[in-house]
Amino acid sequence: MLLNSYTFLLVFLPVVVVLYWVIPRGYPRLLFLIAANLFFYGLWDWRYVPLLLATTLVDWLAGHYLARSEDEGTSRRRKLLLAAAIVVNLAFLGYFKYRGFFVDSLDGVFKLFGAGKPMPAIRLLLPIGISFYTFAGISYAVDVYRGMIKPAKSVIHYLAWVTLFPYILAGPIIRYGHVGAQLERSQQRFRWALIGTGLFFVVMGLAKKMLVADMMAPYVNNLFSHHAHLGLLSGWGAALGYTLQLYFDFSGYSDMAVGVAIMIGLRFPQNFDSPYKAVNPSDFWRRWHMTLSGWLRDYLFIPLGGSRGTTLFTVRNLLITFLLGGLWHGPAWTFVFWGLLWGVYQSVHVVAKKYGLTPKWVWLNRILTFIAATVAWVFFRATSMRAAADVLAAMAGLKGVAGEGILRVAPVLAAFIVGGLLWVNLLPNTWEIQPRPKLRYALLLGILLAAALLAMSKPSPFLYVQF
Amino acid sequence: MTPSDDPTPTTPDGSTELPLPGDPSYPTGSAEAPAIEAPLPAGKLKQRVIPDPPEMDQAAGRRAFWFVLALVLITAVVMAAVLALNVVADPYGSVGTHLFPTVTTSDRTVKADRIEALKQPPQLVVLGSSRSMRYEPSYLEKKTGLKTFNAGVNGIGGTADAWAMTQFIHQVWPESHPNYLWMVDVESFVPFEVQARTANEPRLAKFVGAATAGQGPLELAKAIWQNRTTMFSLSTAKDSLRLLIYRDKAKNSQSKYQKQILADGVLKQRLWSKKEWSRRYPNSVQRYSDLYKNVYHKLDPASQTYFEKTLKFMNDQGATPLLVLTPINPKLAKILNPLGRLVRHQQVVSYIESLQGKYQFKFIDLTDPSVFGFDPKQFYDGMHMTTINTEKAIDYILKQTGGVPPVTPPASGQ
């Protein structure tokens, strides 16, 4: 079930919200929430529900035992226990998400040396959300190990958090210390303000997805599918189009997730903070997919040593972090390269900052960062390195100005690009708007909601669901 | 993302000196975070303040209720207005209000126009799905000497379309007694549904019981429900408005089939290109894989009923049709066979062969195109062939069947 489907918006969500508030607080409500979560997840493919439970319960068990041995500090036994939990999580993730990629890559290496038969290729259906719940689970075990949080009050609280339906498909990556703790606190009473605020976020997110991202998608897809025939204008049309499409798609999903969570009294963390207003690569990642960049910072970059060493040491850590961050998005060389590119951007910024070489003019910094992001998104979107190279060559003007006649940037796409650029640069983001219970807000949101629902004639999954 | 850039407060050991989640003093939202600025050892975490999303004033309970109610009502009103607009304009003829012309002219409409425009009745009629639309009447005429019309129309399934087309031709030319080259697909027996394009063409709809004109409120409601995705749609609303504003101009702007379907009913020749193949082949893999995985699990009795009804009509008119099971690109067959296509193919062949005693027809299975020496490069996608291959298929069919059987018109001249 997609968040942008009639079934979810008109049936599942209202039923769950009503029952959630009707059911008595405490364990009954949490049990109902777990049932709703598993039903929601199981609708996609019920066979993966046991996998979801098995993966995440490993972390709960690890957290349980780590908490009991808290007085041992950083003993070898605790470290082993934590390592085991992380290995189990990564093993599940690796097997389901990356097996095919590594087998294909190994095959390629063997073929290069003219040796070996092709390895048996098993293509498994990727359990939806595995990248998100695995990272959530790991963060739990590590936080308990570090003493950052107390372990979950009960397995019920833990499951209600880790399987939470608003985030399970595509994030944001929530941590027990934040959202789980809210479930532990005495759950609040129903208030219409919660529904009003939740609706505000849901409508804003749905409108971003259905009325902007999905309107751009056919044009962008068409340009990328003809990557070899693009010219300067169509190349930039493709890249800028995708840059905006992805932002409106994913920030739209995140807004919806936040809104749905608020309707059941939970506060999710912010995931986007006007990323295209960023003034340098580091700033960009404090604004884009904030929960992922926060995760990578806290559970990868800092354990690697962070920036507390020489510049070279920092650069090494940045490259490793972003390389793995890229690979997290998907088993493909384009993602690996995309991650590496961001690692290079960050490294260049660190070095430039150290030697005082960063431009002083804010707008120039913003433009440079935006162009860097746009170039990187080409690798993120392209289906192969060859396709990415074609688009970049077109953007560099190496394939002429116009490209093939049929691939001119459609006026509609051009309008969306101009409008989108103005939006992301000049307007406040959803978190900067204070929802107010006023009629004019209701009127605007009602029209937006109706338009978004009317644009939902065929299923179109959010882009990040595939990760 | 580098921690040194981050101004959020830290704790020296990242552990219990700060309040934990769940503690009354745990900072959430606007709460003030403890400001400890000591350096953080590698591997340790900062305790970060996570801001809450902006919310409506919690005290504004009553106003919040009215806000939610107003929002829901406004949404419902806008959606109802769009529904009303789409039902009244009915730009695709989906619900059959027939107050305005439709903006789309389907291949059914064009074929019906072409049949009505024929100067003399056809002696041979080609029936079938889109896969039959490039079997050229001119080539058949050259080979058989029979005046031929291609009445094939788009859409998987379509035994009801074949029925409607034979009936319509008979209605237009009641004295004629054509024979038929019926290109049957393995997928002709998918779960039955009268194609919306057929139901929207009144000249054909009446033969399949799908005519929608003059329906009552209940039928209208049912039609709206069946077409709810189209009716609750912004793009439909756009066409509805265009229709209301431009009327007939709107209709002309959408009739792509007017140019593509020639006077003898054949679909205009189009050359094969690698680009076209790369675009279309993956779509056919997806489409037919989904069909076999999710829909086509057995032969549908309603499709079989239309199939036999049509055969009986043809026989009653003195015709002995040539039934040909259409070819499939071997590359696609390899993918679909394990998904159930092989079994369905056997079932279709057995079924048609089982009708041999009951009806008069000649049957030939061209599923494997290698039997007529096809050119693998002359498939547009997984199913559709260029005329280079259809001509080879025609040669093979005529050779194997000894030509089109003569028609013996019924004595009563019905």
Short mmCIF file of N, CA, C and O in Angstrom, two decimals, chain A residues 6 143 146-150 177-178 181 185 191-193 196-197 199 201 226 262 267-269 282 286 293 296-298 301-303 307-308 318 321-322 353 404 406 431 433-438 441-443 445-446 449-451 453-454 457, chain B residues 1-6 13-16 20-23 26 28 40-48 50-58 60-61 63-65 67-68 70-72 74-75 78-79 82 229 231-235 275 279:
data_model
loop_
_atom_site.label_atom_id
_atom_site.label_comp_id
_atom_site.label_asym_id
_atom_site.label_seq_id
_atom_site.Cartn_x
_atom_site.Cartn_y
_atom_site.Cartn_z
N TYR A 6 -5.50 5.78 -2.83
CA TYR A 6 -6.84 5.97 -2.24
C TYR A 6 -7.02 5.06 -1.04
O TYR A 6 -7.60 5.44 -0.03
N ASP A 143 22.99 2.74 20.33
CA ASP A 143 22.66 3.76 21.34
C ASP A 143 22.58 3.16 22.73
O ASP A 143 22.99 3.78 23.71
N ARG A 146 26.11 2.50 23.84
CA ARG A 146 26.79 3.74 24.23
C ARG A 146 26.20 4.39 25.47
O ARG A 146 26.72 5.37 25.98
N GLY A 147 25.07 3.85 25.92
CA GLY A 147 24.41 4.45 27.08
C GLY A 147 23.68 5.72 26.73
O GLY A 147 23.32 6.52 27.60
N MET A 148 23.47 5.94 25.44
CA MET A 148 22.75 7.15 25.01
C MET A 148 21.27 7.07 25.35
O MET A 148 20.63 8.08 25.59
N ILE A 149 20.74 5.86 25.31
CA ILE A 149 19.32 5.68 25.63
C ILE A 149 19.15 4.49 26.56
O ILE A 149 20.02 3.60 26.61
N LYS A 150 18.06 4.49 27.24
CA LYS A 150 17.70 3.30 28.01
C LYS A 150 17.08 2.31 27.04
O LYS A 150 16.50 2.72 26.03
N GLY A 177 15.57 6.65 20.63
CA GLY A 177 15.75 7.74 21.60
C GLY A 177 14.80 8.90 21.33
O GLY A 177 14.51 9.68 22.23
N HIS A 178 14.29 8.98 20.15
CA HIS A 178 13.38 10.09 19.84
C HIS A 178 11.94 9.61 19.77
O HIS A 178 11.12 9.95 20.63
N ALA A 181 10.87 6.75 22.46
CA ALA A 181 10.67 7.34 23.78
C ALA A 181 9.31 8.01 23.90
O ALA A 181 8.70 8.02 24.97
N ARG A 185 6.46 7.40 26.88
CA ARG A 185 5.88 8.41 27.76
C ARG A 185 4.37 8.21 27.82
O ARG A 185 3.79 7.64 26.90
N ARG A 191 -6.46 15.30 20.43
CA ARG A 191 -6.80 16.72 20.25
C ARG A 191 -6.98 16.97 18.76
O ARG A 191 -6.22 16.45 17.94
N TRP A 192 -7.95 17.78 18.42
CA TRP A 192 -8.19 18.08 17.00
C TRP A 192 -7.01 18.79 16.37
O TRP A 192 -6.78 18.71 15.16
N ALA A 193 -6.24 19.49 17.21
CA ALA A 193 -5.06 20.20 16.68
C ALA A 193 -4.07 19.20 16.07
O ALA A 193 -3.36 19.52 15.11
N GLY A 196 -5.49 18.36 12.68
CA GLY A 196 -5.33 19.54 11.81
C GLY A 196 -3.88 19.68 11.35
O GLY A 196 -3.60 19.86 10.15
N THR A 197 -2.94 19.55 12.30
CA THR A 197 -1.52 19.67 11.94
C THR A 197 -1.11 18.52 11.02
O THR A 197 -0.40 18.72 10.04
N LEU A 199 -2.96 16.81 9.03
CA LEU A 199 -3.53 17.02 7.69
C LEU A 199 -2.72 18.05 6.90
O LEU A 199 -2.50 17.90 5.70
N PHE A 201 0.47 18.65 7.08
CA PHE A 201 1.69 18.02 6.55
C PHE A 201 1.35 17.01 5.44
O PHE A 201 2.05 16.93 4.43
N HIS A 226 16.43 8.64 -23.25
CA HIS A 226 17.09 8.91 -24.53
C HIS A 226 18.42 9.62 -24.29
O HIS A 226 18.79 10.55 -25.00
N ILE A 262 1.98 12.60 13.27
CA ILE A 262 1.35 13.57 14.17
C ILE A 262 -0.10 13.18 14.46
O ILE A 262 -0.59 13.35 15.57
N ARG A 267 5.92 12.65 17.04
CA ARG A 267 6.66 13.67 16.30
C ARG A 267 7.87 13.03 15.67
O ARG A 267 8.74 12.51 16.37
N PHE A 268 7.91 13.10 14.34
CA PHE A 268 9.05 12.59 13.60
C PHE A 268 10.07 13.71 13.43
O PHE A 268 9.72 14.88 13.43
N PRO A 269 11.33 13.31 13.23
CA PRO A 269 12.34 14.35 13.00
C PRO A 269 12.23 14.95 11.60
O PRO A 269 11.70 14.32 10.69
N SER A 282 28.75 20.39 2.89
CA SER A 282 28.48 19.99 4.26
C SER A 282 27.10 20.49 4.69
O SER A 282 26.31 19.77 5.30
N ARG A 286 23.37 18.66 5.78
CA ARG A 286 22.63 18.95 7.02
C ARG A 286 21.19 19.31 6.71
O ARG A 286 20.37 19.49 7.60
N SER A 293 21.73 11.39 6.85
CA SER A 293 23.06 11.98 7.05
C SER A 293 23.40 12.01 8.54
O SER A 293 24.56 11.78 8.90
N LEU A 296 24.54 8.46 9.32
CA LEU A 296 25.90 8.19 8.81
C LEU A 296 26.94 8.92 9.67
O LEU A 296 28.01 8.39 9.94
N ARG A 297 26.57 10.13 10.09
CA ARG A 297 27.49 10.89 10.94
C ARG A 297 27.71 10.19 12.28
O ARG A 297 28.85 9.96 12.68
N ASP A 298 26.62 9.77 12.91
CA ASP A 298 26.72 9.26 14.28
C ASP A 298 27.21 7.82 14.35
O ASP A 298 27.81 7.42 15.34
N PHE A 301 30.71 8.01 10.51
CA PHE A 301 31.76 9.04 10.41
C PHE A 301 32.46 9.25 11.76
O PHE A 301 33.69 9.22 11.83
N ILE A 302 31.67 9.42 12.81
CA ILE A 302 32.28 9.68 14.12
C ILE A 302 33.06 8.46 14.63
O ILE A 302 34.20 8.59 15.05
N PRO A 303 32.48 7.24 14.54
CA PRO A 303 33.27 6.07 14.95
C PRO A 303 34.56 5.91 14.13
O PRO A 303 35.55 5.39 14.64
N SER A 307 36.27 14.23 12.26
CA SER A 307 37.19 15.25 11.76
C SER A 307 38.22 15.63 12.82
O SER A 307 38.77 16.72 12.81
N ARG A 308 38.42 14.71 13.76
CA ARG A 308 39.35 15.00 14.84
C ARG A 308 40.74 14.43 14.55
O ARG A 308 41.27 13.64 15.29
N LEU A 318 35.54 10.96 5.30
CA LEU A 318 34.44 11.47 4.47
C LEU A 318 34.22 10.57 3.26
O LEU A 318 33.08 10.24 2.90
N THR A 321 32.64 7.30 4.36
CA THR A 321 31.25 7.50 4.78
C THR A 321 30.33 7.69 3.57
O THR A 321 29.28 7.05 3.48
N PHE A 322 30.74 8.54 2.66
CA PHE A 322 29.85 8.81 1.52
C PHE A 322 29.82 7.68 0.51
O PHE A 322 28.80 7.44 -0.13
N LYS A 353 38.08 25.17 2.89
CA LYS A 353 37.75 25.93 4.10
C LYS A 353 39.01 26.12 4.96
O LYS A 353 39.23 27.20 5.51
N GLU A 404 18.39 15.83 -30.24
CA GLU A 404 17.41 15.37 -31.24
C GLU A 404 16.13 16.18 -31.16
O GLU A 404 15.70 16.56 -30.06
N ILE A 406 13.01 15.54 -31.25
CA ILE A 406 11.91 15.11 -30.38
C ILE A 406 12.26 15.27 -28.91
O ILE A 406 11.43 15.10 -28.04
N TRP A 431 8.35 22.93 7.17
CA TRP A 431 8.61 23.07 8.60
C TRP A 431 8.71 24.53 9.04
O TRP A 431 8.75 24.82 10.23
N ILE A 433 6.53 26.74 8.05
CA ILE A 433 5.19 27.34 7.98
C ILE A 433 4.43 26.95 9.26
O ILE A 433 4.43 25.78 9.65
N GLN A 434 3.83 27.89 9.88
CA GLN A 434 3.07 27.61 11.09
C GLN A 434 1.61 27.33 10.71
O GLN A 434 0.91 28.23 10.24
N PRO A 435 1.17 26.06 10.84
CA PRO A 435 -0.23 25.79 10.48
C PRO A 435 -1.19 26.46 11.46
O PRO A 435 -0.98 26.40 12.67
N ARG A 436 -2.18 27.11 10.92
CA ARG A 436 -3.15 27.79 11.78
C ARG A 436 -4.56 27.33 11.43
O ARG A 436 -4.86 27.12 10.25
N PRO A 437 -5.41 27.20 12.43
CA PRO A 437 -6.77 26.71 12.17
C PRO A 437 -7.67 27.81 11.61
O PRO A 437 -8.60 28.25 12.26
N LYS A 438 -7.33 28.30 10.43
CA LYS A 438 -8.11 29.39 9.84
C LYS A 438 -8.76 28.92 8.55
O LYS A 438 -8.25 28.03 7.87
N TYR A 441 -6.71 28.87 5.33
CA TYR A 441 -5.80 27.72 5.26
C TYR A 441 -6.57 26.48 4.83
O TYR A 441 -6.11 25.68 4.01
N ALA A 442 -7.74 26.30 5.45
CA ALA A 442 -8.57 25.13 5.12
C ALA A 442 -8.95 25.14 3.65
O ALA A 442 -8.93 24.10 2.97
N LEU A 443 -9.28 26.33 3.15
CA LEU A 443 -9.69 26.45 1.74
C LEU A 443 -8.53 26.07 0.82
O LEU A 443 -8.68 25.25 -0.10
N LEU A 445 -5.77 24.36 1.54
CA LEU A 445 -5.38 22.95 1.70
C LEU A 445 -6.43 22.01 1.12
O LEU A 445 -6.10 20.97 0.55
N GLY A 446 -7.70 22.38 1.26
CA GLY A 446 -8.78 21.55 0.71
C GLY A 446 -8.67 21.45 -0.81
O GLY A 446 -8.81 20.37 -1.39
N LEU A 449 -5.65 19.35 -1.61
CA LEU A 449 -5.91 17.92 -1.36
C LEU A 449 -6.77 17.33 -2.47
O LEU A 449 -6.48 16.24 -2.98
N ALA A 450 -7.80 18.06 -2.86
CA ALA A 450 -8.68 17.56 -3.92
C ALA A 450 -7.89 17.40 -5.22
O ALA A 450 -7.98 16.38 -5.90
N ALA A 451 -7.08 18.41 -5.54
CA ALA A 451 -6.29 18.33 -6.78
C ALA A 451 -5.33 17.16 -6.73
O ALA A 451 -5.17 16.42 -7.72
N LEU A 453 -5.64 14.40 -4.94
CA LEU A 453 -6.40 13.14 -5.03
C LEU A 453 -6.83 12.89 -6.47
O LEU A 453 -6.81 11.76 -6.95
N LEU A 454 -7.20 13.96 -7.16
CA LEU A 454 -7.65 13.81 -8.56
C LEU A 454 -6.48 13.49 -9.49
O LEU A 454 -6.68 12.99 -10.59
N SER A 457 -4.63 9.14 -10.38
CA SER A 457 -5.39 8.12 -11.11
C SER A 457 -4.64 6.83 -11.32
O SER A 457 -5.23 5.78 -11.51
N MET B 1 28.01 18.13 7.09
CA MET B 1 27.82 16.97 7.95
C MET B 1 29.02 16.75 8.84
O MET B 1 29.01 15.95 9.75
N THR B 2 30.13 17.43 8.58
CA THR B 2 31.28 17.23 9.45
C THR B 2 30.94 17.74 10.84
O THR B 2 30.43 18.85 10.99
N PRO B 3 31.20 16.93 11.87
CA PRO B 3 30.78 17.31 13.22
C PRO B 3 31.36 18.64 13.66
O PRO B 3 30.74 19.38 14.38
N SER B 4 32.54 18.96 13.18
CA SER B 4 33.14 20.22 13.61
C SER B 4 32.32 21.42 13.15
O SER B 4 32.40 22.48 13.73
N ASP B 5 31.52 21.21 12.12
CA ASP B 5 30.69 22.31 11.62
C ASP B 5 29.40 22.44 12.42
O ASP B 5 28.68 23.40 12.25
N ASP B 6 29.14 21.45 13.23
CA ASP B 6 27.82 21.40 13.84
C ASP B 6 27.80 22.11 15.18
O ASP B 6 28.57 21.78 16.08
N ASP B 13 31.14 12.70 27.40
CA ASP B 13 31.20 11.26 27.14
C ASP B 13 29.97 10.76 26.39
O ASP B 13 29.83 9.59 26.16
N GLY B 14 29.13 11.65 26.05
CA GLY B 14 27.98 11.28 25.23
C GLY B 14 27.04 10.34 25.93
O GLY B 14 26.26 9.65 25.31
N SER B 15 27.06 10.26 27.24
CA SER B 15 26.18 9.27 27.85
C SER B 15 25.22 9.88 28.85
O SER B 15 24.35 10.66 28.49
N THR B 16 25.41 9.60 30.12
CA THR B 16 24.34 9.84 31.06
C THR B 16 24.32 11.24 31.67
O THR B 16 23.48 11.53 32.49
N LEU B 20 17.90 11.63 29.64
CA LEU B 20 17.57 10.64 28.62
C LEU B 20 16.14 10.81 28.14
O LEU B 20 15.32 11.39 28.84
N PRO B 21 15.87 10.31 26.96
CA PRO B 21 14.48 10.36 26.48
C PRO B 21 13.56 9.69 27.50
O PRO B 21 13.89 8.63 28.01
N GLY B 22 12.50 10.30 27.75
CA GLY B 22 11.58 9.76 28.74
C GLY B 22 11.69 10.49 30.06
O GLY B 22 10.76 10.55 30.84
N ASP B 23 12.89 11.06 30.30
CA ASP B 23 13.03 11.84 31.52
C ASP B 23 12.29 13.17 31.36
O ASP B 23 12.22 13.70 30.26
N TYR B 26 14.17 15.74 29.50
CA TYR B 26 14.71 15.44 28.16
C TYR B 26 14.28 16.52 27.17
O TYR B 26 13.11 16.85 27.08
N THR B 28 13.04 18.19 24.08
CA THR B 28 12.39 17.98 22.78
C THR B 28 11.88 19.33 22.32
O THR B 28 11.52 20.18 23.12
N LEU B 40 34.59 16.58 21.97
CA LEU B 40 34.00 15.23 21.99
C LEU B 40 35.03 14.21 21.51
O LEU B 40 35.57 14.36 20.42
N PRO B 41 35.33 13.19 22.32
CA PRO B 41 36.29 12.19 21.84
C PRO B 41 35.75 11.42 20.64
O PRO B 41 34.54 11.26 20.51
N ALA B 42 36.66 10.96 19.79
CA ALA B 42 36.24 10.19 18.62
C ALA B 42 35.42 8.99 19.04
O ALA B 42 35.72 8.33 20.03
N GLY B 43 34.37 8.70 18.31
CA GLY B 43 33.56 7.52 18.60
C GLY B 43 32.41 7.81 19.53
O GLY B 43 31.55 6.98 19.77
N LYS B 44 32.40 8.99 20.10
CA LYS B 44 31.30 9.32 21.01
C LYS B 44 30.26 10.20 20.31
O LYS B 44 30.58 10.95 19.40
N LEU B 45 29.06 10.12 20.78
CA LEU B 45 27.97 10.86 20.14
C LEU B 45 27.61 12.12 20.90
O LEU B 45 27.72 12.17 22.12
N LYS B 46 27.14 13.08 20.15
CA LYS B 46 26.55 14.26 20.79
C LYS B 46 25.11 13.93 21.15
O LYS B 46 24.47 13.17 20.43
N GLN B 47 24.65 14.50 22.23
CA GLN B 47 23.22 14.40 22.51
C GLN B 47 22.57 15.58 21.81
O GLN B 47 22.80 16.73 22.16
N ARG B 48 21.82 15.30 20.78
CA ARG B 48 21.32 16.37 19.93
C ARG B 48 19.86 16.69 20.23
O ARG B 48 19.10 15.80 20.55
N ILE B 50 16.35 17.40 18.91
CA ILE B 50 15.61 17.20 17.66
C ILE B 50 14.36 18.05 17.73
O ILE B 50 13.49 17.82 18.57
N PRO B 51 14.27 19.05 16.85
CA PRO B 51 13.11 19.94 16.95
C PRO B 51 11.82 19.25 16.53
O PRO B 51 11.83 18.40 15.65
N ASP B 52 10.74 19.61 17.19
CA ASP B 52 9.43 19.08 16.81
C ASP B 52 8.89 19.85 15.61
O ASP B 52 9.24 21.01 15.42
N PRO B 53 8.03 19.21 14.84
CA PRO B 53 7.42 19.96 13.73
C PRO B 53 6.53 21.08 14.26
O PRO B 53 6.03 21.00 15.39
N PRO B 54 6.34 22.12 13.44
CA PRO B 54 5.44 23.19 13.89
C PRO B 54 4.02 22.65 14.02
O PRO B 54 3.61 21.81 13.22
N GLU B 55 3.32 23.07 15.07
CA GLU B 55 1.97 22.53 15.28
C GLU B 55 0.98 23.64 15.53
O GLU B 55 1.35 24.74 15.95
N MET B 56 -0.27 23.27 15.30
CA MET B 56 -1.34 24.22 15.63
C MET B 56 -1.39 24.40 17.14
O MET B 56 -1.01 23.50 17.88
N ASP B 57 -1.86 25.52 17.51
CA ASP B 57 -2.03 25.80 18.93
C ASP B 57 -2.88 24.69 19.56
O ASP B 57 -4.02 24.47 19.16
N GLN B 58 -2.27 23.98 20.54
CA GLN B 58 -2.96 22.83 21.14
C GLN B 58 -4.24 23.26 21.85
O GLN B 58 -5.17 22.47 22.04
N ALA B 60 -6.31 25.37 20.74
CA ALA B 60 -7.36 25.77 19.79
C ALA B 60 -8.22 24.58 19.38
O ALA B 60 -8.39 24.32 18.19
N GLY B 61 -8.71 23.86 20.37
CA GLY B 61 -9.44 22.62 20.10
C GLY B 61 -10.65 22.80 19.19
O GLY B 61 -10.76 22.14 18.17
N ARG B 63 -11.50 25.41 17.31
CA ARG B 63 -11.16 25.97 16.01
C ARG B 63 -10.48 24.92 15.13
O ARG B 63 -10.68 24.88 13.93
N ALA B 64 -9.69 24.07 15.77
CA ALA B 64 -9.02 23.00 15.02
C ALA B 64 -10.05 22.03 14.45
O ALA B 64 -9.91 21.56 13.31
N PHE B 65 -11.10 21.75 15.22
CA PHE B 65 -12.16 20.86 14.73
C PHE B 65 -12.82 21.46 13.48
O PHE B 65 -13.01 20.78 12.47
N PHE B 67 -11.57 23.63 11.52
CA PHE B 67 -10.57 23.66 10.45
C PHE B 67 -10.57 22.31 9.71
O PHE B 67 -10.63 22.26 8.48
N VAL B 68 -10.53 21.22 10.48
CA VAL B 68 -10.50 19.88 9.87
C VAL B 68 -11.79 19.64 9.07
O VAL B 68 -11.76 19.16 7.93
N ALA B 70 -13.83 21.88 7.78
CA ALA B 70 -13.85 22.73 6.58
C ALA B 70 -12.96 22.16 5.49
O ALA B 70 -13.33 22.10 4.32
N LEU B 71 -11.79 21.69 5.91
CA LEU B 71 -10.83 21.13 4.93
C LEU B 71 -11.45 19.92 4.22
O LEU B 71 -11.40 19.81 2.99
N VAL B 72 -12.06 19.03 5.02
CA VAL B 72 -12.65 17.82 4.44
C VAL B 72 -13.82 18.19 3.52
O VAL B 72 -13.94 17.66 2.41
N ILE B 74 -14.38 21.08 1.93
CA ILE B 74 -13.91 21.76 0.72
C ILE B 74 -13.35 20.72 -0.27
O ILE B 74 -13.62 20.78 -1.46
N THR B 75 -12.60 19.78 0.26
CA THR B 75 -12.05 18.71 -0.59
C THR B 75 -13.19 17.97 -1.28
O THR B 75 -13.16 17.72 -2.49
N VAL B 78 -14.90 20.13 -3.99
CA VAL B 78 -14.09 20.26 -5.21
C VAL B 78 -14.14 18.95 -6.01
O VAL B 78 -14.32 18.95 -7.23
N MET B 79 -14.02 17.83 -5.29
CA MET B 79 -14.02 16.53 -5.99
C MET B 79 -15.39 16.27 -6.63
O MET B 79 -15.47 15.75 -7.75
N VAL B 82 -15.67 18.32 -9.79
CA VAL B 82 -14.91 17.73 -10.89
C VAL B 82 -15.64 16.50 -11.43
O VAL B 82 -15.72 16.28 -12.65
N THR B 229 -11.74 5.80 -11.68
CA THR B 229 -10.39 6.36 -11.84
C THR B 229 -10.39 7.42 -12.92
O THR B 229 -9.73 8.45 -12.80
N MET B 231 -13.10 9.12 -13.90
CA MET B 231 -14.00 10.21 -13.52
C MET B 231 -13.40 11.13 -12.47
O MET B 231 -13.56 12.34 -12.52
N PHE B 232 -12.69 10.54 -11.49
CA PHE B 232 -12.01 11.36 -10.48
C PHE B 232 -10.58 11.63 -10.96
O PHE B 232 -9.62 11.12 -10.38
N SER B 233 -10.48 12.39 -12.02
CA SER B 233 -9.14 12.58 -12.57
C SER B 233 -8.98 14.00 -13.10
O SER B 233 -9.87 14.53 -13.78
N LEU B 234 -7.83 14.58 -12.80
CA LEU B 234 -7.55 15.94 -13.29
C LEU B 234 -7.40 15.96 -14.80
O LEU B 234 -7.86 16.91 -15.45
N SER B 235 -6.77 14.92 -15.36
CA SER B 235 -6.55 14.94 -16.81
C SER B 235 -7.89 14.79 -17.54
O SER B 235 -8.09 15.39 -18.60
N LYS B 275 15.39 1.82 -32.10
CA LYS B 275 14.92 2.70 -31.03
C LYS B 275 13.50 2.30 -30.60
O LYS B 275 13.19 2.22 -29.40
N ARG B 279 12.23 0.66 -27.04
CA ARG B 279 11.18 1.30 -26.24
C ARG B 279 10.02 0.35 -25.99
O ARG B 279 9.49 0.27 -24.89
#
